[in-house]
mmCIF file of C-alpha atoms and ligand atoms in Angstrom:
data_model
loop_
_atom_site.group_PDB
_atom_site.id
_atom_site.type_symbol
_atom_site.label_atom_id
_atom_site.label_comp_id
_atom_site.label_asym_id
_atom_site.label_seq_id
_atom_site.Cartn_x
_atom_site.Cartn_y
_atom_site.Cartn_z
ATOM 1 C CA GLN A 660 19.743 -9.239 -8.503
ATOM 2 C CA LYS A 661 16.643 -10.914 -7.056
ATOM 3 C CA LEU A 662 13.539 -8.766 -6.753
ATOM 4 C CA LEU A 663 12.572 -10.271 -3.390
ATOM 5 C CA PRO A 664 14.444 -12.276 -0.761
ATOM 6 C CA ASP A 665 13.946 -16.085 -0.934
ATOM 7 C CA GLN A 666 10.570 -17.315 0.329
ATOM 8 C CA TYR A 667 9.018 -13.869 0.102
ATOM 9 C CA GLN A 668 5.952 -13.469 -2.103
ATOM 10 C CA LEU A 669 4.175 -10.324 -3.257
ATOM 11 C CA ARG A 670 0.425 -10.867 -3.699
ATOM 12 C CA SER A 671 -3.047 -9.411 -3.075
ATOM 13 C CA LEU A 672 -4.234 -9.075 0.502
ATOM 14 C CA GLY A 673 -6.086 -12.273 1.464
ATOM 15 C CA SER A 674 -8.729 -13.123 4.049
ATOM 16 C CA ASN A 675 -6.185 -15.017 6.179
ATOM 17 C CA ASP A 676 -3.781 -12.104 6.449
ATOM 18 C CA PHE A 677 -5.317 -10.857 9.696
ATOM 19 C CA ALA A 678 -3.760 -13.918 11.361
ATOM 20 C CA ARG A 679 -0.496 -13.286 9.501
ATOM 21 C CA GLY A 680 -0.076 -9.907 11.179
ATOM 22 C CA HIS A 681 -1.439 -7.503 8.547
ATOM 23 C CA LEU A 682 -2.402 -4.963 11.221
ATOM 24 C CA ASP A 683 0.876 -5.430 13.087
ATOM 25 C CA VAL A 684 2.695 -4.220 9.987
ATOM 26 C CA LEU A 685 0.290 -1.287 9.564
ATOM 27 C CA SER A 686 0.881 -0.312 13.199
ATOM 28 C CA VAL A 687 4.400 0.745 12.147
ATOM 29 C CA LEU A 688 2.636 3.585 10.337
ATOM 30 C CA THR A 689 -0.119 4.678 12.717
ATOM 31 C CA GLN A 690 -2.630 3.437 15.281
ATOM 32 C CA THR A 691 -4.716 0.657 13.797
ATOM 33 C CA GLY A 692 -7.437 0.333 16.455
ATOM 34 C CA THR A 693 -8.770 -2.652 18.364
ATOM 35 C CA HIS A 694 -10.064 -4.929 15.633
ATOM 36 C CA THR A 695 -11.533 -8.339 16.162
ATOM 37 C CA TYR A 696 -11.178 -10.639 13.161
ATOM 38 C CA HIS A 697 -14.821 -9.858 12.395
ATOM 39 C CA ASP A 698 -14.120 -6.096 12.279
ATOM 40 C CA TRP A 699 -11.154 -6.654 9.992
ATOM 41 C CA LEU A 700 -13.114 -9.023 7.734
ATOM 42 C CA ASP A 701 -15.919 -6.451 7.385
ATOM 43 C CA GLN A 702 -13.492 -3.965 5.871
ATOM 44 C CA PHE A 703 -11.724 -6.637 3.820
ATOM 45 C CA GLN A 704 -15.033 -7.782 2.325
ATOM 46 C CA TYR A 705 -16.097 -4.208 1.540
ATOM 47 C CA MET A 706 -12.840 -3.734 -0.359
ATOM 48 C CA GLN A 707 -13.288 -7.085 -2.124
ATOM 49 C CA SER A 708 -16.718 -6.002 -3.301
ATOM 50 C CA HIS A 709 -15.130 -2.821 -4.703
ATOM 51 C CA ALA A 710 -12.240 -4.618 -6.309
ATOM 52 C CA ASP A 711 -11.922 -2.073 -9.140
ATOM 53 C CA THR A 712 -11.293 0.649 -6.551
ATOM 54 C CA TYR A 713 -9.194 -0.909 -3.756
ATOM 55 C CA PHE A 714 -5.995 -2.784 -4.561
ATOM 56 C CA SER A 715 -4.356 -3.904 -1.321
ATOM 57 C CA ILE A 716 -1.183 -5.916 -1.589
ATOM 58 C CA VAL A 717 1.195 -7.570 0.843
ATOM 59 C CA ILE A 718 4.604 -9.169 0.860
ATOM 60 C CA GLU A 719 4.533 -12.404 2.855
ATOM 61 C CA ASP A 720 7.466 -14.230 4.374
ATOM 62 C CA GLN A 721 6.214 -17.696 3.447
ATOM 63 C CA ALA A 722 8.716 -19.450 5.687
ATOM 64 C CA LEU A 723 7.394 -17.624 8.745
ATOM 65 C CA ASP A 724 3.774 -17.389 7.487
ATOM 66 C CA ARG A 725 3.917 -13.686 8.259
ATOM 67 C CA VAL A 726 3.033 -10.455 6.438
ATOM 68 C CA VAL A 727 6.090 -8.198 6.301
ATOM 69 C CA ALA A 728 5.034 -5.308 4.017
ATOM 70 C CA VAL A 729 1.719 -3.779 2.956
ATOM 71 C CA GLY A 730 0.292 -1.098 0.685
ATOM 72 C CA THR A 731 -2.887 0.008 -1.067
ATOM 73 C CA LEU A 732 -3.777 1.733 -4.307
ATOM 74 C CA PHE A 733 -7.134 3.520 -4.257
ATOM 75 C CA VAL A 734 -8.457 4.322 -7.736
ATOM 76 C CA GLU A 735 -10.523 7.510 -7.828
ATOM 77 C CA ARG A 736 -12.842 8.158 -10.789
ATOM 78 C CA LYS A 737 -13.120 11.766 -11.957
ATOM 79 C CA PHE A 738 -14.984 13.860 -14.518
ATOM 80 C CA VAL A 739 -11.886 15.806 -15.465
ATOM 81 C CA HIS A 740 -9.359 14.390 -17.913
ATOM 82 C CA ASP A 741 -12.182 12.735 -19.874
ATOM 83 C CA ASN A 742 -13.566 10.743 -16.956
ATOM 84 C CA GLY A 743 -10.005 10.108 -15.883
ATOM 85 C CA ARG A 744 -8.750 8.016 -12.992
ATOM 86 C CA VAL A 745 -6.247 9.004 -10.319
ATOM 87 C CA GLY A 746 -4.399 6.415 -8.262
ATOM 88 C CA HIS A 747 -3.807 7.198 -4.601
ATOM 89 C CA ILE A 748 -1.058 5.274 -2.849
ATOM 90 C CA GLU A 749 -2.044 4.758 0.781
ATOM 91 C CA ASP A 750 -0.897 2.997 3.920
ATOM 92 C CA ILE A 751 2.550 1.810 2.939
ATOM 93 C CA ALA A 752 4.386 0.025 5.739
ATOM 94 C CA VAL A 753 7.238 -2.408 6.149
ATOM 95 C CA ALA A 754 7.720 -4.279 9.452
ATOM 96 C CA ASN A 755 10.418 -2.604 11.548
ATOM 97 C CA ASP A 756 12.766 -5.582 11.391
ATOM 98 C CA GLN A 757 12.355 -5.882 7.591
ATOM 99 C CA GLN A 758 13.109 -2.340 6.485
ATOM 100 C CA GLY A 759 16.018 -1.614 4.163
ATOM 101 C CA GLN A 760 15.608 -4.698 1.928
ATOM 102 C CA ARG A 761 13.766 -2.856 -0.855
ATOM 103 C CA LEU A 762 10.414 -4.323 0.217
ATOM 104 C CA GLY A 763 8.873 -0.837 0.330
ATOM 105 C CA LEU A 764 10.209 -0.157 -3.155
ATOM 106 C CA ARG A 765 8.713 -3.423 -4.454
ATOM 107 C CA VAL A 766 5.326 -2.615 -2.940
ATOM 108 C CA ILE A 767 5.358 0.814 -4.596
ATOM 109 C CA GLN A 768 6.480 -0.617 -7.947
ATOM 110 C CA ALA A 769 3.647 -3.154 -7.856
ATOM 111 C CA LEU A 770 1.085 -0.441 -7.037
ATOM 112 C CA GLN A 771 2.484 1.757 -9.838
ATOM 113 C CA TYR A 772 2.043 -1.168 -12.235
ATOM 114 C CA ILE A 773 -1.557 -1.695 -11.118
ATOM 115 C CA GLY A 774 -2.242 2.026 -11.462
ATOM 116 C CA ARG A 775 -0.990 2.009 -15.045
ATOM 117 C CA GLN A 776 -3.014 -1.117 -15.827
ATOM 118 C CA GLN A 777 -6.101 0.607 -14.406
ATOM 119 C CA GLY A 778 -5.539 3.568 -16.706
ATOM 120 C CA CYS A 779 -4.654 6.118 -14.015
ATOM 121 C CA TYR A 780 -3.278 9.271 -15.632
ATOM 122 C CA LYS A 781 -1.344 10.037 -12.437
ATOM 123 C CA ILE A 782 -0.525 8.429 -9.108
ATOM 124 C CA ILE A 783 -0.248 10.592 -5.987
ATOM 125 C CA LEU A 784 0.418 10.220 -2.280
ATOM 126 C CA ASP A 785 0.915 12.152 0.952
ATOM 127 C CA CYS A 786 3.958 11.466 3.084
ATOM 128 C CA ALA A 787 6.061 12.769 5.961
ATOM 129 C CA THR A 788 9.033 14.942 5.017
ATOM 130 C CA LYS A 789 11.413 12.222 6.205
ATOM 131 C CA ASN A 790 9.987 9.810 3.619
ATOM 132 C CA ILE A 791 10.511 12.144 0.642
ATOM 133 C CA PRO A 792 13.885 10.553 -0.285
ATOM 134 C CA PHE A 793 12.259 7.099 -0.305
ATOM 135 C CA TYR A 794 9.489 8.212 -2.648
ATOM 136 C CA GLU A 795 11.951 10.043 -4.873
ATOM 137 C CA LYS A 796 13.828 6.730 -5.213
ATOM 138 C CA CYS A 797 10.485 5.224 -6.252
ATOM 139 C CA GLY A 798 10.168 7.802 -9.059
ATOM 140 C CA PHE A 799 7.910 10.431 -7.463
ATOM 141 C CA GLN A 800 8.539 14.150 -7.396
ATOM 142 C CA GLN A 801 7.301 16.776 -4.956
ATOM 143 C CA LYS A 802 4.374 18.888 -6.112
ATOM 144 C CA GLU A 803 2.362 21.537 -4.241
ATOM 145 C CA SER A 804 1.156 21.119 -0.640
ATOM 146 C CA GLN A 805 -0.742 18.787 1.594
ATOM 147 C CA MET A 806 -3.591 20.034 3.828
ATOM 148 C CA VAL A 807 -5.640 18.264 6.467
ATOM 149 C CA MET A 808 -8.590 18.829 8.790
ATOM 150 C CA TYR A 809 -9.186 16.224 11.489
ATOM 151 C CA THR A 810 -12.909 15.834 12.136
HETATM 152 N N1 LIG B 1392 15.755 8.386 3.646
HETATM 153 C C1 LIG B 1392 16.550 8.195 2.557
HETATM 154 N N2 LIG B 1392 16.478 7.101 1.754
HETATM 155 C C2 LIG B 1392 15.577 6.155 2.088
HETATM 156 C C3 LIG B 1392 14.724 6.279 3.215
HETATM 157 C C4 LIG B 1392 14.833 7.459 4.001
HETATM 158 N N3 LIG B 1392 14.042 7.675 5.075
HETATM 159 N N4 LIG B 1392 13.943 5.175 3.292
HETATM 160 C C5 LIG B 1392 14.307 4.388 2.235
HETATM 161 N N5 LIG B 1392 15.275 4.996 1.524
HETATM 162 C C6 LIG B 1392 15.932 4.492 0.306
HETATM 163 C C7 LIG B 1392 16.669 3.207 0.570
HETATM 164 O O1 LIG B 1392 17.984 3.449 1.026
HETATM 165 C C8 LIG B 1392 16.650 2.563 -0.813
HETATM 166 O O2 LIG B 1392 17.638 3.159 -1.606
HETATM 167 P P1 LIG B 1392 18.560 2.289 -2.621
HETATM 168 O O3 LIG B 1392 17.604 1.739 -3.654
HETATM 169 O O4 LIG B 1392 19.517 3.271 -3.177
HETATM 170 O O5 LIG B 1392 19.172 1.215 -1.810
HETATM 171 C C9 LIG B 1392 15.304 2.979 -1.376
HETATM 172 O O6 LIG B 1392 14.920 4.169 -0.661
HETATM 173 C C10 LIG B 1392 14.235 1.924 -1.199
HETATM 174 O O7 LIG B 1392 14.114 1.664 0.193
HETATM 175 P P2 LIG B 1392 13.436 0.339 0.766
HETATM 176 O O8 LIG B 1392 14.475 -0.619 1.269
HETATM 177 O O9 LIG B 1392 12.473 -0.190 -0.232
HETATM 178 O O10 LIG B 1392 12.660 0.930 2.008
HETATM 179 P P3 LIG B 1392 11.839 0.126 3.105
HETATM 180 O O11 LIG B 1392 11.535 -1.256 2.660
HETATM 181 O O12 LIG B 1392 12.552 0.280 4.401
HETATM 182 O O13 LIG B 1392 10.458 0.934 3.141
HETATM 183 C C11 LIG B 1392 9.243 2.702 4.229
HETATM 184 C C12 LIG B 1392 10.431 2.337 3.311
HETATM 185 C C13 LIG B 1392 7.944 2.167 3.632
HETATM 186 C C14 LIG B 1392 9.178 4.215 4.340
HETATM 187 C C15 LIG B 1392 9.510 2.032 5.610
HETATM 188 O O14 LIG B 1392 10.667 2.591 6.176
HETATM 189 C C16 LIG B 1392 8.370 2.166 6.604
HETATM 190 O O15 LIG B 1392 7.484 1.298 6.663
HETATM 191 N N6 LIG B 1392 8.381 3.236 7.437
HETATM 192 C C17 LIG B 1392 7.387 3.418 8.496
HETATM 193 C C18 LIG B 1392 5.981 3.642 7.940
HETATM 194 C C19 LIG B 1392 5.932 4.781 6.939
HETATM 195 O O16 LIG B 1392 6.424 5.878 7.175
HETATM 196 N N7 LIG B 1392 5.298 4.507 5.764
HETATM 197 C C20 LIG B 1392 5.145 5.458 4.665
HETATM 198 C C21 LIG B 1392 3.925 6.278 4.903
HETATM 199 S S1 LIG B 1392 3.491 7.361 3.540
HETATM 200 C C22 LIG B 1392 2.228 6.554 2.729
HETATM 201 O O17 LIG B 1392 1.737 5.552 3.193
HETATM 202 C C23 LIG B 1392 1.713 7.064 1.420
#
């Protein structure tokens, strides 16, 4: 079985992905805001200059020149666990018309691989209850509770 459909490529987020609909895919998840390309590039360049902390990846449909799936691993450095590192999986989204082709699974598998390569002793994430079965399929298990305070 092929890992990705033909003409799809999994790679790091690139500076041209704004034009390929990076934020359109993220808008499946939540409100993205009203970015100009300059606003988007600001954040992209910050992440590039902290490339040992932010690992943003995309799946691109190369035939359509369009981003179809996105995700980020944020690597947190800690004192505990002998200056250990924890990977946080954030902002996973697959375009509405592309869901159900295992693109989400491939994004998560790639981020898990990066997390292991970066020496993370664990990888964690927050998700809606309805997404628990998806993350279980990706190898995660439920643990404790999530809390939030909007500021
Ligand atoms: N309930 C049960 N099973 C599910 C669900 C679900 N809601 N979603 C996926 N699965 C299963 C699939 O059937 C598949 O199982 P299989 O391997 O036995 O065939 C497996 O999980 C992998 O599914 P994918 O095809 O990889 O899922 P998809 O590409 O559609 O991506 C995702 C899943 C990311 C949740 C997508 O539906 C999406 O973008 N949703 C909207 C945005 C969102 O909620 N993102 C997650 C936010 S949480 C976070 O970012 C940390």
